[in-house]
Amino acid sequence: MLSWAERVKKDLANLNIESLGRVGVLLGGRSGEREISLMSGGGVLEALKSKGVDAHAFDPGLRCVTELASEKFDRIFIALHGRFGEDGTIQGLLELLDLPYTGSGVLASALSIDKIATKQIWLSNSLSTPEFEELTVDSDWDAVVQHLGLPLIVKPAHEGSSLGLTKVRSVEDLPAAFALASAMDKKVIAETCIIGDELTCPLVGFGETAEALPVIKIIPPQANYDFHNKYFSDETQYLCPTGLSPEVNLAVQNLALAAYRALGCNTWGRADVMLDQKTGLPYLLEMNTSPGMTSHSLVPMAAKAAGIDYAELVLWIMSQTLSTVKAKRI
């Protein structure tokens, strides 16, 4: 059986570039991750052009999305991150415009960006994820700590890239952490902080044919994988292969794959996982349905380890819009 990389190379060798038509790359947008989206979209745009694709940038943060119809695009590469790009809203618009697009559909995107809904679905499928609860202004901080323990993580339910995230080490710090997160989102989540290795696992495909790419181990400076260390620091280390045992890598891949399928994700995504240093068990944190494509991004890193370079990865993701079955996109 051919590996994913071998199948990708075979598919791309047979791809008629002209069949993609005029491609729009959505980048920028209005979320807190706009800066990263501009970087991702710029890389995607350059990669598509290097492969001969008639690709054009479209920034819905600067232009009205209704202008998409007048651009006469044949299909869309979504390089937006966070709200208004990764949450099902732009996917819904593209469905109405009858424009094929990359990645997951409306429902899977909306579920995946909501960390509380995501966890509820994972738990209903018996998938391991840290204990959590939704915080409100009326929350009993002592009861929260008694339930989740210390340290714990407080973050907005609909933001990514560690925006608004606080690692809380004492009950006295909870009100400030809640205030920071609630300034960014109406829903705030607190979860038990799993101490151990920080891992991520990219995923490709759909349903039963979906598969996991190599796992990446992340070693940020001072064990702080914040916004800066994710995208701008050269001190953060990424290990692929991870150096973990084959059994642990396989357990992480199987868990990530089950999480991806449970949410109904399509084409590509990335599951963030913590490996508990006490038990050796992996715990799901989040699912990203429009992962970063910057020079520091992790899906391209895993794809490269599997044998596919950045431009090939971008073109393959784009090519999947040629065979999108609308009935299957959820």
PDB file of C-alpha atoms in Angstrom, residues 46-290:
ATOM      1  CA  GLU A  46       3.603  32.131  -3.090  1.00  0.00           C
ATOM      2  CA  ALA A  47       3.507  28.326  -3.074  1.00  0.00           C
ATOM      3  CA  LEU A  48       0.484  28.170  -5.362  1.00  0.00           C
ATOM      4  CA  LYS A  49       1.998  30.661  -7.783  1.00  0.00           C
ATOM      5  CA  SER A  50       5.263  28.683  -7.820  1.00  0.00           C
ATOM      6  CA  LYS A  51       3.248  25.709  -9.043  1.00  0.00           C
ATOM      7  CA  GLY A  52       1.640  27.711 -11.833  1.00  0.00           C
ATOM      8  CA  VAL A  53      -1.728  28.276 -10.137  1.00  0.00           C
ATOM      9  CA  ASP A  54      -3.665  31.439 -10.995  1.00  0.00           C
ATOM     10  CA  ALA A  55      -3.866  32.502  -7.329  1.00  0.00           C
ATOM     11  CA  HIS A  56      -4.910  35.859  -5.854  1.00  0.00           C
ATOM     12  CA  ALA A  57      -5.026  37.226  -2.301  1.00  0.00           C
ATOM     13  CA  PHE A  58      -8.310  38.347  -0.744  1.00  0.00           C
ATOM     14  CA  ASP A  59      -8.298  39.923   2.714  1.00  0.00           C
ATOM     15  CA  PRO A  60     -11.778  39.936   4.319  1.00  0.00           C
ATOM     16  CA  GLY A  61     -10.359  42.192   7.005  1.00  0.00           C
ATOM     17  CA  LEU A  62      -9.934  44.961   4.440  1.00  0.00           C
ATOM     18  CA  ARG A  63     -12.630  44.121   1.904  1.00  0.00           C
ATOM     19  CA  CYS A  64     -16.293  43.236   2.229  1.00  0.00           C
ATOM     20  CA  VAL A  65     -16.796  39.492   1.840  1.00  0.00           C
ATOM     21  CA  THR A  66     -19.624  40.171  -0.609  1.00  0.00           C
ATOM     22  CA  GLU A  67     -16.907  41.167  -3.085  1.00  0.00           C
ATOM     23  CA  LEU A  68     -15.901  37.511  -3.315  1.00  0.00           C
ATOM     24  CA  ALA A  69     -18.666  36.923  -5.842  1.00  0.00           C
ATOM     25  CA  SER A  70     -17.349  39.640  -8.160  1.00  0.00           C
ATOM     26  CA  GLU A  71     -13.827  38.168  -8.115  1.00  0.00           C
ATOM     27  CA  LYS A  72     -15.012  35.181 -10.184  1.00  0.00           C
ATOM     28  CA  PHE A  73     -12.972  32.719  -8.142  1.00  0.00           C
ATOM     29  CA  ASP A  74     -13.390  29.035  -8.974  1.00  0.00           C
ATOM     30  CA  ARG A  75     -12.260  27.834  -5.546  1.00  0.00           C
ATOM     31  CA  ILE A  76     -10.850  29.130  -2.275  1.00  0.00           C
ATOM     32  CA  PHE A  77      -7.862  28.329  -0.068  1.00  0.00           C
ATOM     33  CA  ILE A  78      -8.777  29.372   3.482  1.00  0.00           C
ATOM     34  CA  ALA A  79      -5.660  30.645   5.250  1.00  0.00           C
ATOM     35  CA  LEU A  80      -7.653  32.494   7.906  1.00  0.00           C
ATOM     36  CA  HIS A  81      -7.204  31.636  11.580  1.00  0.00           C
ATOM     37  CA  GLY A  82      -9.590  32.082  14.491  1.00  0.00           C
ATOM     38  CA  ARG A  83     -12.987  33.700  14.397  1.00  0.00           C
ATOM     39  CA  PHE A  84     -14.579  34.757  11.104  1.00  0.00           C
ATOM     40  CA  GLY A  85     -12.371  32.277   9.272  1.00  0.00           C
ATOM     41  CA  GLU A  86     -11.990  29.065  11.215  1.00  0.00           C
ATOM     42  CA  ASP A  87     -15.371  29.052  12.970  1.00  0.00           C
ATOM     43  CA  GLY A  88     -17.777  28.061  10.195  1.00  0.00           C
ATOM     44  CA  THR A  89     -18.876  31.575   9.260  1.00  0.00           C
ATOM     45  CA  ILE A  90     -16.765  31.994   6.112  1.00  0.00           C
ATOM     46  CA  GLN A  91     -17.442  28.349   5.264  1.00  0.00           C
ATOM     47  CA  GLY A  92     -21.173  29.071   5.344  1.00  0.00           C
ATOM     48  CA  LEU A  93     -20.753  32.048   3.039  1.00  0.00           C
ATOM     49  CA  LEU A  94     -18.705  30.008   0.589  1.00  0.00           C
ATOM     50  CA  GLU A  95     -21.383  27.307   0.622  1.00  0.00           C
ATOM     51  CA  LEU A  96     -23.986  29.947  -0.300  1.00  0.00           C
ATOM     52  CA  LEU A  97     -21.719  31.225  -3.080  1.00  0.00           C
ATOM     53  CA  ASP A  98     -21.231  27.633  -4.282  1.00  0.00           C
ATOM     54  CA  LEU A  99     -17.459  28.056  -4.035  1.00  0.00           C
ATOM     55  CA  PRO A 100     -15.396  24.938  -3.199  1.00  0.00           C
ATOM     56  CA  TYR A 101     -12.993  25.611  -0.323  1.00  0.00           C
ATOM     57  CA  THR A 102     -10.216  23.919   1.613  1.00  0.00           C
ATOM     58  CA  GLY A 103     -10.629  22.273   4.977  1.00  0.00           C
ATOM     59  CA  SER A 104     -13.548  21.358   7.182  1.00  0.00           C
ATOM     60  CA  GLY A 105     -17.161  22.350   6.619  1.00  0.00           C
ATOM     61  CA  VAL A 106     -19.495  24.604   8.584  1.00  0.00           C
ATOM     62  CA  LEU A 107     -20.392  22.297  11.467  1.00  0.00           C
ATOM     63  CA  ALA A 108     -16.953  20.750  12.020  1.00  0.00           C
ATOM     64  CA  SER A 109     -15.348  24.209  11.935  1.00  0.00           C
ATOM     65  CA  ALA A 110     -17.875  25.680  14.381  1.00  0.00           C
ATOM     66  CA  LEU A 111     -17.513  22.762  16.791  1.00  0.00           C
ATOM     67  CA  SER A 112     -13.737  22.679  16.671  1.00  0.00           C
ATOM     68  CA  ILE A 113     -13.250  26.362  17.455  1.00  0.00           C
ATOM     69  CA  ASP A 114     -15.488  26.062  20.528  1.00  0.00           C
ATOM     70  CA  LYS A 115     -13.239  24.399  23.114  1.00  0.00           C
ATOM     71  CA  ILE A 116     -16.170  23.492  25.349  1.00  0.00           C
ATOM     72  CA  ALA A 117     -18.247  21.911  22.577  1.00  0.00           C
ATOM     73  CA  THR A 118     -15.132  20.124  21.337  1.00  0.00           C
ATOM     74  CA  LYS A 119     -14.466  18.615  24.748  1.00  0.00           C
ATOM     75  CA  GLN A 120     -18.082  17.538  25.157  1.00  0.00           C
ATOM     76  CA  ILE A 121     -17.923  15.652  21.868  1.00  0.00           C
ATOM     77  CA  TRP A 122     -14.601  14.066  22.748  1.00  0.00           C
ATOM     78  CA  LEU A 123     -15.875  12.958  26.146  1.00  0.00           C
ATOM     79  CA  SER A 124     -19.006  11.499  24.558  1.00  0.00           C
ATOM     80  CA  ASN A 125     -16.630   9.402  22.441  1.00  0.00           C
ATOM     81  CA  SER A 126     -14.571   8.364  25.495  1.00  0.00           C
ATOM     82  CA  LEU A 127     -11.528  10.344  24.321  1.00  0.00           C
ATOM     83  CA  SER A 128      -9.176  11.648  26.993  1.00  0.00           C
ATOM     84  CA  THR A 129      -9.077  15.410  27.562  1.00  0.00           C
ATOM     85  CA  PRO A 130      -8.289  17.403  30.734  1.00  0.00           C
ATOM     86  CA  GLU A 131     -11.063  18.028  33.279  1.00  0.00           C
ATOM     87  CA  PHE A 132     -12.692  21.407  32.681  1.00  0.00           C
ATOM     88  CA  GLU A 133     -15.507  23.777  33.472  1.00  0.00           C
ATOM     89  CA  GLU A 134     -16.902  26.980  32.022  1.00  0.00           C
ATOM     90  CA  LEU A 135     -16.184  30.070  34.100  1.00  0.00           C
ATOM     91  CA  THR A 136     -18.598  32.947  34.703  1.00  0.00           C
ATOM     92  CA  VAL A 137     -18.592  36.080  36.857  1.00  0.00           C
ATOM     93  CA  ASP A 138     -20.485  34.025  39.438  1.00  0.00           C
ATOM     94  CA  SER A 139     -17.969  31.179  39.583  1.00  0.00           C
ATOM     95  CA  ASP A 140     -16.766  30.089  43.008  1.00  0.00           C
ATOM     96  CA  TRP A 141     -12.980  30.312  42.583  1.00  0.00           C
ATOM     97  CA  ASP A 142     -12.250  28.026  45.540  1.00  0.00           C
ATOM     98  CA  ALA A 143     -14.624  25.391  44.116  1.00  0.00           C
ATOM     99  CA  VAL A 144     -12.955  25.679  40.700  1.00  0.00           C
ATOM    100  CA  VAL A 145      -9.556  24.972  42.234  1.00  0.00           C
ATOM    101  CA  GLN A 146     -10.966  22.118  44.305  1.00  0.00           C
ATOM    102  CA  HIS A 147     -12.405  20.575  41.105  1.00  0.00           C
ATOM    103  CA  LEU A 148      -9.498  21.145  38.709  1.00  0.00           C
ATOM    104  CA  GLY A 149      -6.509  21.433  40.999  1.00  0.00           C
ATOM    105  CA  LEU A 150      -3.476  23.688  40.564  1.00  0.00           C
ATOM    106  CA  PRO A 151      -1.950  24.734  38.328  1.00  0.00           C
ATOM    107  CA  LEU A 152      -4.844  25.143  35.912  1.00  0.00           C
ATOM    108  CA  ILE A 153      -5.305  26.821  32.542  1.00  0.00           C
ATOM    109  CA  VAL A 154      -7.785  29.621  31.864  1.00  0.00           C
ATOM    110  CA  LYS A 155      -8.449  30.684  28.267  1.00  0.00           C
ATOM    111  CA  PRO A 156     -11.112  32.082  25.923  1.00  0.00           C
ATOM    112  CA  ALA A 157     -13.271  29.312  24.455  1.00  0.00           C
ATOM    113  CA  HIS A 158     -13.053  30.629  20.890  1.00  0.00           C
ATOM    114  CA  GLU A 159      -9.507  31.982  20.546  1.00  0.00           C
ATOM    115  CA  GLY A 160      -6.357  30.241  19.334  1.00  0.00           C
ATOM    116  CA  SER A 161      -2.593  30.812  19.366  1.00  0.00           C
ATOM    117  CA  SER A 162      -2.633  31.015  23.195  1.00  0.00           C
ATOM    118  CA  LEU A 163      -4.339  34.422  23.052  1.00  0.00           C
ATOM    119  CA  GLY A 164      -5.797  35.324  26.428  1.00  0.00           C
ATOM    120  CA  LEU A 165      -4.374  32.184  28.053  1.00  0.00           C
ATOM    121  CA  THR A 166      -3.132  32.181  31.656  1.00  0.00           C
ATOM    122  CA  LYS A 167      -1.477  29.431  33.663  1.00  0.00           C
ATOM    123  CA  VAL A 168      -2.975  29.907  37.108  1.00  0.00           C
ATOM    124  CA  ARG A 169      -0.875  28.781  40.072  1.00  0.00           C
ATOM    125  CA  SER A 170      -2.983  30.116  42.956  1.00  0.00           C
ATOM    126  CA  VAL A 171      -6.657  30.764  43.590  1.00  0.00           C
ATOM    127  CA  GLU A 172      -5.882  34.464  44.032  1.00  0.00           C
ATOM    128  CA  ASP A 173      -4.810  34.650  40.366  1.00  0.00           C
ATOM    129  CA  LEU A 174      -8.100  33.279  39.003  1.00  0.00           C
ATOM    130  CA  PRO A 175     -10.090  36.572  38.868  1.00  0.00           C
ATOM    131  CA  ALA A 176      -7.384  38.301  36.787  1.00  0.00           C
ATOM    132  CA  ALA A 177      -7.080  35.292  34.479  1.00  0.00           C
ATOM    133  CA  PHE A 178     -10.843  35.258  33.994  1.00  0.00           C
ATOM    134  CA  ALA A 179     -10.884  39.016  33.304  1.00  0.00           C
ATOM    135  CA  LEU A 180      -8.186  38.657  30.635  1.00  0.00           C
ATOM    136  CA  ALA A 181      -9.960  35.792  28.878  1.00  0.00           C
ATOM    137  CA  SER A 182     -13.464  37.272  29.159  1.00  0.00           C
ATOM    138  CA  ALA A 183     -12.236  40.515  27.561  1.00  0.00           C
ATOM    139  CA  MET A 184     -11.674  38.439  24.399  1.00  0.00           C
ATOM    140  CA  ASP A 185     -14.623  36.063  24.514  1.00  0.00           C
ATOM    141  CA  LYS A 186     -18.068  35.638  26.067  1.00  0.00           C
ATOM    142  CA  LYS A 187     -17.188  32.051  26.973  1.00  0.00           C
ATOM    143  CA  VAL A 188     -14.209  31.230  29.180  1.00  0.00           C
ATOM    144  CA  ILE A 189     -12.915  27.769  29.987  1.00  0.00           C
ATOM    145  CA  ALA A 190     -10.732  26.511  32.821  1.00  0.00           C
ATOM    146  CA  GLU A 191      -9.058  23.128  32.602  1.00  0.00           C
ATOM    147  CA  THR A 192      -6.658  21.006  34.591  1.00  0.00           C
ATOM    148  CA  CYS A 193      -3.074  21.708  33.574  1.00  0.00           C
ATOM    149  CA  ILE A 194      -1.400  18.527  32.397  1.00  0.00           C
ATOM    150  CA  ILE A 195       2.311  18.588  33.194  1.00  0.00           C
ATOM    151  CA  GLY A 196       4.474  16.819  30.635  1.00  0.00           C
ATOM    152  CA  ASP A 197       5.532  16.837  27.000  1.00  0.00           C
ATOM    153  CA  GLU A 198       3.697  19.176  24.623  1.00  0.00           C
ATOM    154  CA  LEU A 199       2.900  17.428  21.343  1.00  0.00           C
ATOM    155  CA  THR A 200       0.978  18.088  18.168  1.00  0.00           C
ATOM    156  CA  CYS A 201      -0.274  15.716  15.490  1.00  0.00           C
ATOM    157  CA  PRO A 202      -1.353  16.877  12.018  1.00  0.00           C
ATOM    158  CA  LEU A 203      -4.122  14.911  10.294  1.00  0.00           C
ATOM    159  CA  VAL A 204      -5.200  14.563   6.678  1.00  0.00           C
ATOM    160  CA  GLY A 205      -8.151  13.114   4.809  1.00  0.00           C
ATOM    161  CA  PHE A 206     -11.751  12.518   5.834  1.00  0.00           C
ATOM    162  CA  GLY A 207     -13.674   9.945   7.841  1.00  0.00           C
ATOM    163  CA  GLU A 208     -12.397   6.394   7.831  1.00  0.00           C
ATOM    164  CA  THR A 209      -9.761   7.233   5.207  1.00  0.00           C
ATOM    165  CA  ALA A 210      -8.229   9.965   7.378  1.00  0.00           C
ATOM    166  CA  GLU A 211      -4.724   9.372   8.696  1.00  0.00           C
ATOM    167  CA  ALA A 212      -2.204  10.896  11.071  1.00  0.00           C
ATOM    168  CA  LEU A 213       1.096  12.459  10.026  1.00  0.00           C
ATOM    169  CA  PRO A 214       4.233  12.281  12.208  1.00  0.00           C
ATOM    170  CA  VAL A 215       3.921  13.625  15.743  1.00  0.00           C
ATOM    171  CA  ILE A 216       5.950  16.705  16.721  1.00  0.00           C
ATOM    172  CA  LYS A 217       7.317  17.394  20.205  1.00  0.00           C
ATOM    173  CA  ILE A 218       7.456  21.071  21.161  1.00  0.00           C
ATOM    174  CA  ILE A 219      10.040  22.389  23.623  1.00  0.00           C
ATOM    175  CA  PRO A 220       9.468  26.125  24.197  1.00  0.00           C
ATOM    176  CA  PRO A 221      11.796  28.286  26.318  1.00  0.00           C
ATOM    177  CA  GLN A 222      10.822  28.265  30.005  1.00  0.00           C
ATOM    178  CA  ALA A 223       8.105  25.737  29.055  1.00  0.00           C
ATOM    179  CA  ASN A 224       6.011  28.688  27.843  1.00  0.00           C
ATOM    180  CA  TYR A 225       4.491  28.098  24.405  1.00  0.00           C
ATOM    181  CA  ASP A 226       2.851  31.535  24.134  1.00  0.00           C
ATOM    182  CA  PHE A 227       2.038  33.636  21.060  1.00  0.00           C
ATOM    183  CA  HIS A 228       5.613  34.905  20.689  1.00  0.00           C
ATOM    184  CA  ASN A 229       7.245  31.520  21.161  1.00  0.00           C
ATOM    185  CA  LYS A 230       4.833  29.928  18.692  1.00  0.00           C
ATOM    186  CA  TYR A 231       5.471  32.260  15.799  1.00  0.00           C
ATOM    187  CA  PHE A 232       8.481  34.497  16.316  1.00  0.00           C
ATOM    188  CA  SER A 233      10.995  32.833  18.623  1.00  0.00           C
ATOM    189  CA  ASP A 234      13.923  30.836  17.283  1.00  0.00           C
ATOM    190  CA  GLU A 235      14.454  29.390  20.765  1.00  0.00           C
ATOM    191  CA  THR A 236      11.484  27.024  20.594  1.00  0.00           C
ATOM    192  CA  GLN A 237      12.630  23.525  19.633  1.00  0.00           C
ATOM    193  CA  TYR A 238      10.594  21.140  17.487  1.00  0.00           C
ATOM    194  CA  LEU A 239      11.458  17.455  17.440  1.00  0.00           C
ATOM    195  CA  CYS A 240      10.169  15.325  14.579  1.00  0.00           C
ATOM    196  CA  PRO A 241      10.746  12.466  15.204  1.00  0.00           C
ATOM    197  CA  THR A 242       9.836  13.142  18.819  1.00  0.00           C
ATOM    198  CA  GLY A 243      12.339  10.846  20.478  1.00  0.00           C
ATOM    199  CA  LEU A 244       9.430   9.140  22.258  1.00  0.00           C
ATOM    200  CA  SER A 245       8.845   5.408  21.966  1.00  0.00           C
ATOM    201  CA  PRO A 246       7.001   4.073  18.890  1.00  0.00           C
ATOM    202  CA  GLU A 247       4.199   2.936  21.211  1.00  0.00           C
ATOM    203  CA  VAL A 248       3.686   6.448  22.611  1.00  0.00           C
ATOM    204  CA  ASN A 249       3.806   8.055  19.158  1.00  0.00           C
ATOM    205  CA  LEU A 250       1.205   5.573  17.910  1.00  0.00           C
ATOM    206  CA  ALA A 251      -1.031   6.204  20.930  1.00  0.00           C
ATOM    207  CA  VAL A 252      -0.912   9.960  20.262  1.00  0.00           C
ATOM    208  CA  GLN A 253      -1.659   9.460  16.555  1.00  0.00           C
ATOM    209  CA  ASN A 254      -4.591   7.145  17.283  1.00  0.00           C
ATOM    210  CA  LEU A 255      -6.053   9.560  19.830  1.00  0.00           C
ATOM    211  CA  ALA A 256      -5.633  12.550  17.495  1.00  0.00           C
ATOM    212  CA  LEU A 257      -7.187  10.621  14.618  1.00  0.00           C
ATOM    213  CA  ALA A 258     -10.190   9.611  16.726  1.00  0.00           C
ATOM    214  CA  ALA A 259     -10.606  13.253  17.814  1.00  0.00           C
ATOM    215  CA  TYR A 260     -10.484  14.462  14.195  1.00  0.00           C
ATOM    216  CA  ARG A 261     -13.063  11.917  13.061  1.00  0.00           C
ATOM    217  CA  ALA A 262     -15.376  12.602  16.012  1.00  0.00           C
ATOM    218  CA  LEU A 263     -15.611  16.268  15.014  1.00  0.00           C
ATOM    219  CA  GLY A 264     -16.141  15.453  11.333  1.00  0.00           C
ATOM    220  CA  CYS A 265     -13.037  17.328  10.182  1.00  0.00           C
ATOM    221  CA  ASN A 266     -12.136  17.313   6.491  1.00  0.00           C
ATOM    222  CA  THR A 267      -8.928  17.439   4.381  1.00  0.00           C
ATOM    223  CA  TRP A 268      -6.525  18.623   7.072  1.00  0.00           C
ATOM    224  CA  GLY A 269      -6.243  19.663  10.692  1.00  0.00           C
ATOM    225  CA  ARG A 270      -3.985  19.494  13.722  1.00  0.00           C
ATOM    226  CA  ALA A 271      -4.634  18.140  17.210  1.00  0.00           C
ATOM    227  CA  ASP A 272      -2.715  19.560  20.167  1.00  0.00           C
ATOM    228  CA  VAL A 273      -1.930  17.006  22.857  1.00  0.00           C
ATOM    229  CA  MET A 274      -0.269  16.877  26.273  1.00  0.00           C
ATOM    230  CA  LEU A 275       1.551  13.751  27.441  1.00  0.00           C
ATOM    231  CA  ASP A 276       1.114  13.379  31.201  1.00  0.00           C
ATOM    232  CA  GLN A 277       4.546  12.856  32.749  1.00  0.00           C
ATOM    233  CA  LYS A 278       3.016  10.940  35.672  1.00  0.00           C
ATOM    234  CA  THR A 279       0.891   8.432  33.771  1.00  0.00           C
ATOM    235  CA  GLY A 280       2.417   8.542  30.287  1.00  0.00           C
ATOM    236  CA  LEU A 281      -1.084   8.998  28.851  1.00  0.00           C
ATOM    237  CA  PRO A 282      -1.939  11.561  26.128  1.00  0.00           C
ATOM    238  CA  TYR A 283      -4.685  14.170  26.640  1.00  0.00           C
ATOM    239  CA  LEU A 284      -6.369  16.173  23.877  1.00  0.00           C
ATOM    240  CA  LEU A 285      -6.286  19.964  24.187  1.00  0.00           C
ATOM    241  CA  GLU A 286      -7.611  21.483  20.953  1.00  0.00           C
ATOM    242  CA  MET A 287      -8.357  20.812  17.298  1.00  0.00           C
ATOM    243  CA  ASN A 288      -7.209  23.301  14.656  1.00  0.00           C
ATOM    244  CA  THR A 289      -9.145  23.135  11.373  1.00  0.00           C
ATOM    245  CA  SER A 290      -7.188  25.860   9.564  1.00  0.00           C
TER     246      SER A 290
END
